[in-house]
Short mmCIF file of C-alpha atoms in Angstrom, two decimals:
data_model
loop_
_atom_site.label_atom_id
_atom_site.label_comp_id
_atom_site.label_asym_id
_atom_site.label_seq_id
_atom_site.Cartn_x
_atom_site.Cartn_y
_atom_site.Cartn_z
CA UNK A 85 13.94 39.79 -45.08
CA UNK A 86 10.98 38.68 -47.44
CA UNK A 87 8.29 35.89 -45.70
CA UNK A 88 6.28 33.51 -47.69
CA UNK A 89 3.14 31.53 -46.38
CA UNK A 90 3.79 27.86 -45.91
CA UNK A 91 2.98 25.66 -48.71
CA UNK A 92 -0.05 24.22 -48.65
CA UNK A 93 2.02 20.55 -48.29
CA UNK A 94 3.79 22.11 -45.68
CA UNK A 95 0.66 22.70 -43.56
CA UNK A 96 -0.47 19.17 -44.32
CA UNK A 97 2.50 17.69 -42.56
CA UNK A 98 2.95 19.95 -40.04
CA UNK A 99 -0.90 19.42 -38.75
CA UNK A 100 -0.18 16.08 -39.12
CA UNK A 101 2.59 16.23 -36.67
CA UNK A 102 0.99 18.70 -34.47
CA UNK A 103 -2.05 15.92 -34.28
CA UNK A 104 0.09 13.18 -33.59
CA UNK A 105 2.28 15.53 -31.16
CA UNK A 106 -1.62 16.11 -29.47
CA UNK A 107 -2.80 12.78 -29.57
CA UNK A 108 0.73 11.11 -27.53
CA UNK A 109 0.68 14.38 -25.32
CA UNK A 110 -2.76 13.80 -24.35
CA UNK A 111 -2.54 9.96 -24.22
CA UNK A 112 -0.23 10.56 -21.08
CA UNK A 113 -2.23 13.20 -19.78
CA UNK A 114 -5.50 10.93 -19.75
CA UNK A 115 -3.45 8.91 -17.54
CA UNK A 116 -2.19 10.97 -15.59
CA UNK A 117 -5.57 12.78 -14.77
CA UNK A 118 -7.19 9.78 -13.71
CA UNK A 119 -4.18 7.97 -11.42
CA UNK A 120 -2.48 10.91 -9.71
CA UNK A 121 -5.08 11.41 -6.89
CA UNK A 122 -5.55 8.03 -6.17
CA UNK A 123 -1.67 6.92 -6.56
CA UNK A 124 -0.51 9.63 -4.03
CA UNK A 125 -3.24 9.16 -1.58
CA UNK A 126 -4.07 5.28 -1.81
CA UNK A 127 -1.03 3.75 -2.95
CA UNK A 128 2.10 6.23 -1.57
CA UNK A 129 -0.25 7.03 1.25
CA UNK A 130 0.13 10.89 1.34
CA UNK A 131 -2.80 13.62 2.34
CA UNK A 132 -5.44 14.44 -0.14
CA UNK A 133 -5.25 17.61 1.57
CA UNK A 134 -1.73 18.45 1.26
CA UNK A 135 -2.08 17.48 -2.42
CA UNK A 136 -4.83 19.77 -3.38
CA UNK A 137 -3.04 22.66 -1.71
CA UNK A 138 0.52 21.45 -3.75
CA UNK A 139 -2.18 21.86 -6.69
CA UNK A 140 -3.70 25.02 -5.66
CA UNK A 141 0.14 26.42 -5.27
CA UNK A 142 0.95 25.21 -8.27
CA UNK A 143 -2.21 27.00 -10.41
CA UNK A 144 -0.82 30.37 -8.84
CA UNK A 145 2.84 29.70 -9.75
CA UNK A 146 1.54 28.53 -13.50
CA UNK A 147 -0.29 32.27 -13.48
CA UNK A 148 2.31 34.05 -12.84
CA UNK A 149 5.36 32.64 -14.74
CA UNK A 150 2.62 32.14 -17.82
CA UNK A 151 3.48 35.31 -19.27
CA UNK A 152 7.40 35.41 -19.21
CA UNK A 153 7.60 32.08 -20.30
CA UNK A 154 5.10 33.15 -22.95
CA UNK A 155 7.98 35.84 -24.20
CA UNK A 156 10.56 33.83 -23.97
CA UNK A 157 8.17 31.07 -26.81
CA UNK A 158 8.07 34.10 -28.70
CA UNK A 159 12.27 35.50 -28.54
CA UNK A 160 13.51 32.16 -28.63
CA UNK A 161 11.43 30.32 -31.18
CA UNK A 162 7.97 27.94 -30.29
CA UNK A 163 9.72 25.28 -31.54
CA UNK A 164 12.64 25.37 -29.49
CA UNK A 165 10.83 26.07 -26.70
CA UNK A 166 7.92 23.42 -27.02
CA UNK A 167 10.66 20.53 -27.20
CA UNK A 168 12.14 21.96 -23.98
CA UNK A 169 8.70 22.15 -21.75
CA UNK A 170 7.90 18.71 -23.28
CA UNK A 171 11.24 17.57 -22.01
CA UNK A 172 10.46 19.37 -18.19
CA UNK A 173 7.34 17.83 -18.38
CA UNK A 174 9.11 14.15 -18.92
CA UNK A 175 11.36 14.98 -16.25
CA UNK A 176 8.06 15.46 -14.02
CA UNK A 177 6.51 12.54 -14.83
CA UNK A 178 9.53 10.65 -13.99
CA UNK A 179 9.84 12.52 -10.43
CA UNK A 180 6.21 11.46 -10.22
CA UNK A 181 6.96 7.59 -10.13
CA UNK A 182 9.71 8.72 -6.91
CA UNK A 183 6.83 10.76 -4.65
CA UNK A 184 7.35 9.25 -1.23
CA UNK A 185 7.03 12.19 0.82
CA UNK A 186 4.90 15.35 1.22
CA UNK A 187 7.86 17.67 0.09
CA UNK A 188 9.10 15.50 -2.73
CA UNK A 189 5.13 15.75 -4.16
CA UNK A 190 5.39 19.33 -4.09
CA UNK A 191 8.15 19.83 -6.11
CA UNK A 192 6.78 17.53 -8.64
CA UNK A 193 3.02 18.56 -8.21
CA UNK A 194 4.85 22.43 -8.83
CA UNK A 195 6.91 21.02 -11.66
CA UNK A 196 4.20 19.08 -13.31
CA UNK A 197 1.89 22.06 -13.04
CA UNK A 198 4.21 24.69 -14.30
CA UNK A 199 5.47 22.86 -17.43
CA UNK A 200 2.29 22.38 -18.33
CA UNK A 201 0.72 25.84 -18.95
CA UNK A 202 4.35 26.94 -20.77
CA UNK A 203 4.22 24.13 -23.05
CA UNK A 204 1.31 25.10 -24.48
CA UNK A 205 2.35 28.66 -24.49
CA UNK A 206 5.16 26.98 -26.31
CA UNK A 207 2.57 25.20 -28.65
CA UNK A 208 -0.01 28.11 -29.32
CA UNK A 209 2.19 30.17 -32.53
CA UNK A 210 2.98 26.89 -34.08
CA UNK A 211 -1.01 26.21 -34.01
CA UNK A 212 -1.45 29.67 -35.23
CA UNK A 213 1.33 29.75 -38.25
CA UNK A 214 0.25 26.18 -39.56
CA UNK A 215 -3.92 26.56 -39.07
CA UNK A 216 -4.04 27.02 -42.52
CA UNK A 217 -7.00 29.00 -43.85
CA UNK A 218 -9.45 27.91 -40.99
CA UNK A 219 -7.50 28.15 -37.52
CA UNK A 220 -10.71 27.50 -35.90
CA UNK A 221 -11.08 24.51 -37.32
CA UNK A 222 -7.55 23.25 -36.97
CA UNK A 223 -7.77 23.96 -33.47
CA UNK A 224 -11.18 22.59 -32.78
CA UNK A 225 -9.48 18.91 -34.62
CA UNK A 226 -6.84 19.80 -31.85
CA UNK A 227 -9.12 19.38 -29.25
CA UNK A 228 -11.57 16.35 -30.69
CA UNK A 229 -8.12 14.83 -30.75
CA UNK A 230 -7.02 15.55 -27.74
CA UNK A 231 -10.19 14.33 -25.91
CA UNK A 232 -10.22 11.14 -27.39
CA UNK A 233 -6.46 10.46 -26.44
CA UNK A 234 -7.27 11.74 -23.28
CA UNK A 235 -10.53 9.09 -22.99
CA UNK A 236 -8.04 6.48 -24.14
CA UNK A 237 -6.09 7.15 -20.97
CA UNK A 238 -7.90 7.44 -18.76
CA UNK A 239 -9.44 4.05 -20.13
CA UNK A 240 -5.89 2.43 -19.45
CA UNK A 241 -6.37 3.60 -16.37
CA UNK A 242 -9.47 2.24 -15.18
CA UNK A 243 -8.04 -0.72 -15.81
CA UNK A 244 -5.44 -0.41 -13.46
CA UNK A 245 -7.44 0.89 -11.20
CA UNK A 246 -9.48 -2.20 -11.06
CA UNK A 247 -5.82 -4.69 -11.35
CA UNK A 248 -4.55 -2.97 -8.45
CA UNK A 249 -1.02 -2.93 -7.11
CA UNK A 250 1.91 -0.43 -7.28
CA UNK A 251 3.07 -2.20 -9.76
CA UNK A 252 0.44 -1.67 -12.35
CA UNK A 253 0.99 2.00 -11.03
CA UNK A 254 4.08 2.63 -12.07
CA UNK A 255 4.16 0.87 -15.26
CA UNK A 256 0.73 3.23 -16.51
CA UNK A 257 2.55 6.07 -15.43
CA UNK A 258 5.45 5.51 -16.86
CA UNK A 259 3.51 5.59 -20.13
CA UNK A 260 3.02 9.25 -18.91
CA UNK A 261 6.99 9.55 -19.58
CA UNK A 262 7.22 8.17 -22.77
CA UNK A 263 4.36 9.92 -23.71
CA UNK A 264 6.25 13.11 -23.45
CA UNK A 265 9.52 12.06 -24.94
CA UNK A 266 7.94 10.74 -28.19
CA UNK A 267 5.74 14.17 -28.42
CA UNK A 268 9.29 16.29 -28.01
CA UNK A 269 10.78 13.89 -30.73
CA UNK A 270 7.91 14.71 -32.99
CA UNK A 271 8.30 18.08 -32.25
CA UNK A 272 11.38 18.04 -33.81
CA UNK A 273 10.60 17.30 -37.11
CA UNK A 274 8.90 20.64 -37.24
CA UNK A 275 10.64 23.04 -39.64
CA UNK A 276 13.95 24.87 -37.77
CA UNK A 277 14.68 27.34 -40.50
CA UNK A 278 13.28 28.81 -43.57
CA UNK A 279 13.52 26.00 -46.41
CA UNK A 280 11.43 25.76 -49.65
CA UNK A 281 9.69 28.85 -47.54
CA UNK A 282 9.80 30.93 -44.64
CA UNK A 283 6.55 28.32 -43.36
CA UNK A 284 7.71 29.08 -39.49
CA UNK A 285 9.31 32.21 -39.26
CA UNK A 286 6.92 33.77 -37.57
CA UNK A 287 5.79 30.87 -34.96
CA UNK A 288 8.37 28.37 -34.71
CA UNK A 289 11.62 30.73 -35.50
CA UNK A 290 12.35 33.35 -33.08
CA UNK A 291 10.30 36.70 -33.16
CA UNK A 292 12.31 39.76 -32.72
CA UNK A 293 10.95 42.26 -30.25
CA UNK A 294 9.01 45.08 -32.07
CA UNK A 295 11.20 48.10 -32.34
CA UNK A 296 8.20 50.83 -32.83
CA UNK A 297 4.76 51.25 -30.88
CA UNK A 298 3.20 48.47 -29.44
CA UNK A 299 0.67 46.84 -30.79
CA UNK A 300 -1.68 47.64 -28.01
CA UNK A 301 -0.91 50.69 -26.50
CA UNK A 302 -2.44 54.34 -27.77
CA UNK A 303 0.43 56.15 -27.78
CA UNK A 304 2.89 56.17 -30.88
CA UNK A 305 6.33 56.33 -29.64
CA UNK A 306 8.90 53.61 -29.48
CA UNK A 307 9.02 51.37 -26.64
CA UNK A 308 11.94 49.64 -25.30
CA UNK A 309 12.77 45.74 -26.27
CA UNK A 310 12.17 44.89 -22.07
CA UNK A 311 8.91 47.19 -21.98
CA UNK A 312 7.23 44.38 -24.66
CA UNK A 313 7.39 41.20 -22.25
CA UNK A 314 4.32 43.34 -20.40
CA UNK A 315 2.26 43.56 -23.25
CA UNK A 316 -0.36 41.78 -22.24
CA UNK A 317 0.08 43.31 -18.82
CA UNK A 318 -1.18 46.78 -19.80
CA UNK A 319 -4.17 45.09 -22.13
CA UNK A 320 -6.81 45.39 -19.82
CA UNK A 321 -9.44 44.59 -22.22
CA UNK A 322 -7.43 41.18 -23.00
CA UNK A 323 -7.25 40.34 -19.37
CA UNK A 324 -10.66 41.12 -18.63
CA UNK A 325 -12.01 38.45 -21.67
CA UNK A 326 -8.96 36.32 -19.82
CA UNK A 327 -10.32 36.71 -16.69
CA UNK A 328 -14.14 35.92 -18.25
CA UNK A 329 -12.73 32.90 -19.50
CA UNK A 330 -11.75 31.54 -16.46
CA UNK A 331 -14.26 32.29 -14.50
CA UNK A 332 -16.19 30.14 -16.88
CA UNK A 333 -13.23 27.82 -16.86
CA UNK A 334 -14.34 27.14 -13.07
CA UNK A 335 -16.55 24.33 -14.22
CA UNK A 336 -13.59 21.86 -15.15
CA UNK A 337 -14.56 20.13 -11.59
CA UNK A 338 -18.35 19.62 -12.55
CA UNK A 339 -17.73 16.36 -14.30
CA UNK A 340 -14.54 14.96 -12.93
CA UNK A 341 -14.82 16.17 -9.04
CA UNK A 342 -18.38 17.30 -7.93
CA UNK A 343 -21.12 14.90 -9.95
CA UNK A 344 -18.76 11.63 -8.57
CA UNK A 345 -18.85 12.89 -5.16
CA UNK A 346 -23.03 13.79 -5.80
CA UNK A 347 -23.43 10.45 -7.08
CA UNK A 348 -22.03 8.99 -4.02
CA UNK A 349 -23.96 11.11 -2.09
CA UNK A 350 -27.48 10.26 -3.26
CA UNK A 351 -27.59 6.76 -4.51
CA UNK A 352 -24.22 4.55 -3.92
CA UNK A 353 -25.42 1.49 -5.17
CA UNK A 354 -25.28 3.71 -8.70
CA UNK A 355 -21.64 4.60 -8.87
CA UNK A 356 -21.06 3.49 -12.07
CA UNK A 357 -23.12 6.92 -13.46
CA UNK A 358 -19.76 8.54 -12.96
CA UNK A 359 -17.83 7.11 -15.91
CA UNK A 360 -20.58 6.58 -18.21
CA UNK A 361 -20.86 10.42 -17.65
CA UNK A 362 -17.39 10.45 -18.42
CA UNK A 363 -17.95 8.50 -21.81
CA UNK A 364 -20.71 10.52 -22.71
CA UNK A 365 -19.30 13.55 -22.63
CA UNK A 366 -16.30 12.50 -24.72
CA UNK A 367 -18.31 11.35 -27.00
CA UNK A 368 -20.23 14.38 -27.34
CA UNK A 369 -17.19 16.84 -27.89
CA UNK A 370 -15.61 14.31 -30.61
CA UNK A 371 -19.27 14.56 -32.34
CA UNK A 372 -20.19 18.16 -32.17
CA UNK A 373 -17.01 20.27 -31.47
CA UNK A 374 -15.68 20.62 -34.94
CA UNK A 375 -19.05 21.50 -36.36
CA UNK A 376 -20.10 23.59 -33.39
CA UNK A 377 -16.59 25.60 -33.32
CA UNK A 378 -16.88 26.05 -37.64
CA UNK A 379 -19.93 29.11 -36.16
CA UNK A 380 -17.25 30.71 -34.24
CA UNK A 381 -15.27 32.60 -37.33
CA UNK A 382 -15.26 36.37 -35.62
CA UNK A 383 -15.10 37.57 -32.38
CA UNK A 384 -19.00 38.49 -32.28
CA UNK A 385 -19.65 34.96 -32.68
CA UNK A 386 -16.74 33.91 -30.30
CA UNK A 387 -19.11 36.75 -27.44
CA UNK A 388 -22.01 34.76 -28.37
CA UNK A 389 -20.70 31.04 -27.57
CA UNK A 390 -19.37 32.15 -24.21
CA UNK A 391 -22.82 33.58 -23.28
CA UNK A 392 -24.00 30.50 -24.27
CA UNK A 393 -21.43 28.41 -22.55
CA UNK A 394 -22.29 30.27 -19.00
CA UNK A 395 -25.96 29.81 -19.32
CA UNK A 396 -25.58 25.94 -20.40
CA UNK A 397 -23.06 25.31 -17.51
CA UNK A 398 -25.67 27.35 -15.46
CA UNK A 399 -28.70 25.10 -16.24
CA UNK A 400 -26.71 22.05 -15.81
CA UNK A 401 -25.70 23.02 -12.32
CA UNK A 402 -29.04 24.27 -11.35
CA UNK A 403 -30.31 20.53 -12.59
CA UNK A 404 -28.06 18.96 -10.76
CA UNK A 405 -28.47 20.89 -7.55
CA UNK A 406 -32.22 20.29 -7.91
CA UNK A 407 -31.67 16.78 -7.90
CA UNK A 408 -29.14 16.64 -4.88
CA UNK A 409 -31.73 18.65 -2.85
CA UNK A 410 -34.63 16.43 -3.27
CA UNK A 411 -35.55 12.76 -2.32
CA UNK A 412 -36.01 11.43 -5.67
CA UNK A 413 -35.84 7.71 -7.28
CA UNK A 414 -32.50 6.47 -8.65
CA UNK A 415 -34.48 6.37 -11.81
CA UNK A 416 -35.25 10.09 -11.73
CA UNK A 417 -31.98 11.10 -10.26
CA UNK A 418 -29.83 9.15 -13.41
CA UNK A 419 -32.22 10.90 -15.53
CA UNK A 420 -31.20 14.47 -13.95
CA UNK A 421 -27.10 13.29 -14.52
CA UNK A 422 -27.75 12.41 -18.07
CA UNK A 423 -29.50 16.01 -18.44
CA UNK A 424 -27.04 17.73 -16.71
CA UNK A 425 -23.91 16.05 -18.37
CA UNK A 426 -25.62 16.83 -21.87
CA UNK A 427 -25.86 20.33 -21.31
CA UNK A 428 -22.87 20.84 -19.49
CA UNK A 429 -21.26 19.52 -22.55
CA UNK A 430 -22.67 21.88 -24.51
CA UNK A 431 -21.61 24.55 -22.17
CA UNK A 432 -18.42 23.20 -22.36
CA UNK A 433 -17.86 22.40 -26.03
CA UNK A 434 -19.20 25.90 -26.66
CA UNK A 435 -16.47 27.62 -24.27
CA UNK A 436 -13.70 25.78 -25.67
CA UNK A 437 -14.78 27.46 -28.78
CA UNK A 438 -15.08 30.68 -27.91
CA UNK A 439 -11.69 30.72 -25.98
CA UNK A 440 -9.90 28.98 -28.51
CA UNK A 441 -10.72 32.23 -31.03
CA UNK A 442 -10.31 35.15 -28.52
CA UNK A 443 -7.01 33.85 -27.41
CA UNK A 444 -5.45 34.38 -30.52
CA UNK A 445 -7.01 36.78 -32.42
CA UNK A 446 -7.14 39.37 -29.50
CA UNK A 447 -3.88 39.30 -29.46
CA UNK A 448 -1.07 41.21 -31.86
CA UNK A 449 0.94 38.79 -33.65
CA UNK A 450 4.21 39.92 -32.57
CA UNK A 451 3.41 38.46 -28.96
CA UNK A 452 1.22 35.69 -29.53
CA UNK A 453 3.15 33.60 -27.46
CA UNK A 454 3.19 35.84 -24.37
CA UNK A 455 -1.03 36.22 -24.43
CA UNK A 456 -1.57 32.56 -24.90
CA UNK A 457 0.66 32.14 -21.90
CA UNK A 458 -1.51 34.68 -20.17
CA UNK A 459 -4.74 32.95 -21.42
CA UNK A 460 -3.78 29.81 -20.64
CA UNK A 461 -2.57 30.19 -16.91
CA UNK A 462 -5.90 31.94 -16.20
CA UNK A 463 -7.35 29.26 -17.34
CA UNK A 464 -5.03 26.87 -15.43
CA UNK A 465 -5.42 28.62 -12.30
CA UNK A 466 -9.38 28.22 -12.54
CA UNK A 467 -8.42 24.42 -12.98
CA UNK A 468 -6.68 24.54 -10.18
CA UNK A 469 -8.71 26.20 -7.63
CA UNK A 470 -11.90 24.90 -9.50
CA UNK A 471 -12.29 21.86 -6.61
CA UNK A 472 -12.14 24.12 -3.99
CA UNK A 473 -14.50 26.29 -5.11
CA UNK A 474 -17.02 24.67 -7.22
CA UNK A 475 -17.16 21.31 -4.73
CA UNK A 476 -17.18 23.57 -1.78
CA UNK A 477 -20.09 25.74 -2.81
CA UNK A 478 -22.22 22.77 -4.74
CA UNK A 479 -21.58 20.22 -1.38
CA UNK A 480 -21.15 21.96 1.60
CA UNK A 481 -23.74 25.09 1.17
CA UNK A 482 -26.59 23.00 0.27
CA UNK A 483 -29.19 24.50 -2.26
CA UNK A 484 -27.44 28.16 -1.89
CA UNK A 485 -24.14 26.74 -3.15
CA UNK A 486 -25.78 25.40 -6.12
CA UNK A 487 -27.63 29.24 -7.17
CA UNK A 488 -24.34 30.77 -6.35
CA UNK A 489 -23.02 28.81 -8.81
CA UNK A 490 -25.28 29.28 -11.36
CA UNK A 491 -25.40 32.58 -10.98
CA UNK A 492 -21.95 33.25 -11.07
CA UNK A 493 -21.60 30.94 -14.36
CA UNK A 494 -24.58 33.07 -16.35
CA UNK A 495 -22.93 36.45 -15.50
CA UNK A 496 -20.09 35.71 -16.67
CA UNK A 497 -21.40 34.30 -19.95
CA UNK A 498 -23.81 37.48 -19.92
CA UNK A 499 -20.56 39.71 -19.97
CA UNK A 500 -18.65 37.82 -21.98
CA UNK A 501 -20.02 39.84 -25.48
CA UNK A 502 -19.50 43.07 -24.02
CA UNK A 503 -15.42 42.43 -22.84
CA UNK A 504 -14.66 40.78 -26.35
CA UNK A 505 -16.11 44.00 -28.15
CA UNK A 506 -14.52 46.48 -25.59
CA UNK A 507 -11.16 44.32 -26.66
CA UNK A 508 -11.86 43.77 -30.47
CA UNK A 509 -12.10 48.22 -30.18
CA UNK A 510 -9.08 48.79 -28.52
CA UNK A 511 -7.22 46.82 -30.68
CA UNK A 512 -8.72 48.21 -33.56
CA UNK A 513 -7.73 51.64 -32.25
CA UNK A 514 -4.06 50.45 -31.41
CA UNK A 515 -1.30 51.25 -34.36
CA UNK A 516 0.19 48.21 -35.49
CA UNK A 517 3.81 47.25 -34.79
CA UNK A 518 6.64 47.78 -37.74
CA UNK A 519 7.94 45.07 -39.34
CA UNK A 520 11.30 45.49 -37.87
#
């Protein structure tokens, strides 16, 4: 069965439907992000604590089912399977709005949180088959979209926030909902089947099972159809640069969770530091993360961003740990945010990068979908457990928690060009898989 490449018209309109798919996906996210905590704590009146730990659960269960629903993208079609998580993700959203009780939250906090990670498992070969000829780029417009749509939720938020009432509540998150319905409808109008060409064959049709070697394994005899949902499993070189990744990935709680709480902390009267931050840093990533991601074109440049990205987020918890541990003016200390949100940024801009290349191209083509999934739920998990661990090491171990930090940020942005060339040579080394 011959393949063609996708027309380039083809790739036109499907980026423009993967954008728009982005933009309404992340539109309900935004919302979500910024409403969940407060709406199950302040409004249903349920434990922070109880919610973190449905969250923390959650990360782990997104780990482990991120590689078997990573396969199944893969067998079944992306497509297919990216209009079905978006659908389990609606169905979430809507159990959200229900949450009265500790044990109804934790089967939606689970579902939420588990949907999640496979849909964009689910999403990761269509990104890959309709990049065009620079899938760095593509997916770098993915994420400038993304953060603005996310920025304009969590702008509709703040205004609920400050209206109040359950009411207002519920009606923002059931823009969540429709978020998710629209994005599976516009899903849809991705190609099924081969037409003028073969365009998704590879991502969005299904991808039989290779029948020879795998891709990543030394040894050159056929492997069972069941042996090749553990691909990634016995790629320890990809699951190292994984695990790098999220390690790095730990400082998701820098901007959202620990520098609100700081700013609380040291000067009150100052709160509203916290979303300017917030504003900043969006703007920042829509300005630079095209242009800095265009530098990121082979995996040696993909080592070098995350050893930048571990120093940066390094420096900009060091500055901010600095400034929580002495008595300085609210002058100085709003001066020491601004710093630390710019470099952070950077950090984080530059990460984003780096992870966005590794994921795919570390992986063989024939499982794409299964080593996104990996990626991305090592990634998730770090999200998940990121509160924990960065706010419980920054707040409650003083100065100490801060270095540990940093230090733990710049090693793993130190290692991070050694793992991607011990990966980049065992693939190398790997025989490829037949065509069928």
């Amino acid at each position: 069965m011959s393949m063609s490449l996708p027309s380039p018209s083809e790739v036109h309109r499907a980026q423009r439907v993967l954008l728009q798919t982005y933009a309404l996906n992340k539109a309900g996210t935004g919302i979500f992000m910024a409403l969940v905590v407060v709406f199950l704590t302040g409004v249903r009146g349920l434990g922070a604590a109880a919610l973190a730990s449905a969250m923390l659960v959650a990360g782990v269960v997104g780990m482990v089912t991120g590689v078997p629903l990573g396969h199944l993208a893969d067998r079944l079609g992306a497509r297919r399977m990216y209009v079905a998580t978006l659908a389990v993700e609606a169905i979430g959203a809507v159990g959200l709005l229900w949450v009265r009780d500790v044990v109804t939250m934790w089967i939606v906090v689970v579902l939420v949180e588990l949907s999640a990670p496979a849909s964009a498992a689910a999403a990761a070969p269509l990104i890959r088959t309709y990049a065009g000829g620079s899938p760095a780029l593509f997916r770098a417009r993915i994420r400038t979209v993304s953060n603005l749509a996310v920025a304009l939720g969590a702008g509709l938020a703040a205004l609920v926030v400050a209206v109040g009432g359950e009411r207002a509540y519920v009606a923002a998150l059931s823009l969540n909902v429709v978020s998710f319905v629209l994005s599976a409808l516009l899903v849809r109008r991705l190609p099924r089947e081969a037409g003028a060409a073969r365009s998704a064959e590879v991502a969005a049709e299904p991808v039989p099972a290779p029948a020879g070697p795998e891709s990543v394994a030394a040894a050159a005899e056929p492997v069972p159809v069941a042996a090749s949902r553990n691909l990634v499993l016995r790629d320890l070189p990809y699951i190292a640069a994984s695990l790098v990744n999220g390690v790095i990935g730990l400082h998701t709680a820098f901007l959202t969770f620990v520098l609100p709480l700081v700013i609380l902390r040291v000067t009150p009267d100052h709160a509203w530091l916290a979303p300017v931050a917030l504003i900043v840093n969006t703007l920042l990533i829509v300005a630079l993360q095209v242009r800095l991601s265009r530098r990121v074109d082979d995996n040696a440049a993909a080592g070098r961003a995350f050893r930048w990205a571990g120093l940066a987020v390094a420096l900009a918890v060091a500055a901010l740990s600095a400034g929580l541990a002495r008595s300085v003016s609210p002058l100085v200390f709003a001066g020491v945010v601004a710093l630390s949100v710019v470099i952070y940024t950077l950090g984080e801009i530059l990460s984003a990068a780096g992870g966005f290349h590794v994921a795919f191209e570390l992986a063989p083509e024939e499982a794409q979908g299964q080593y996104f999934g990996f990626f991305n739920a090592v990634f998730g998990s770090a999200m998940a457990i990121s509160p924990a661990v960065v706010g419980g090491l920054f707040l409650a171990a003083s100065r100490w928690g801060g270095i540990a930090l940093a230090v733990l940020f710049a090693g793993a942005g130190l290692v991070a060009p050694t793992v991607i060339r011990w990966a980049e040579a065992r693939r190398s080394a790997a025989p490829a898989a037949p065509a069928g």
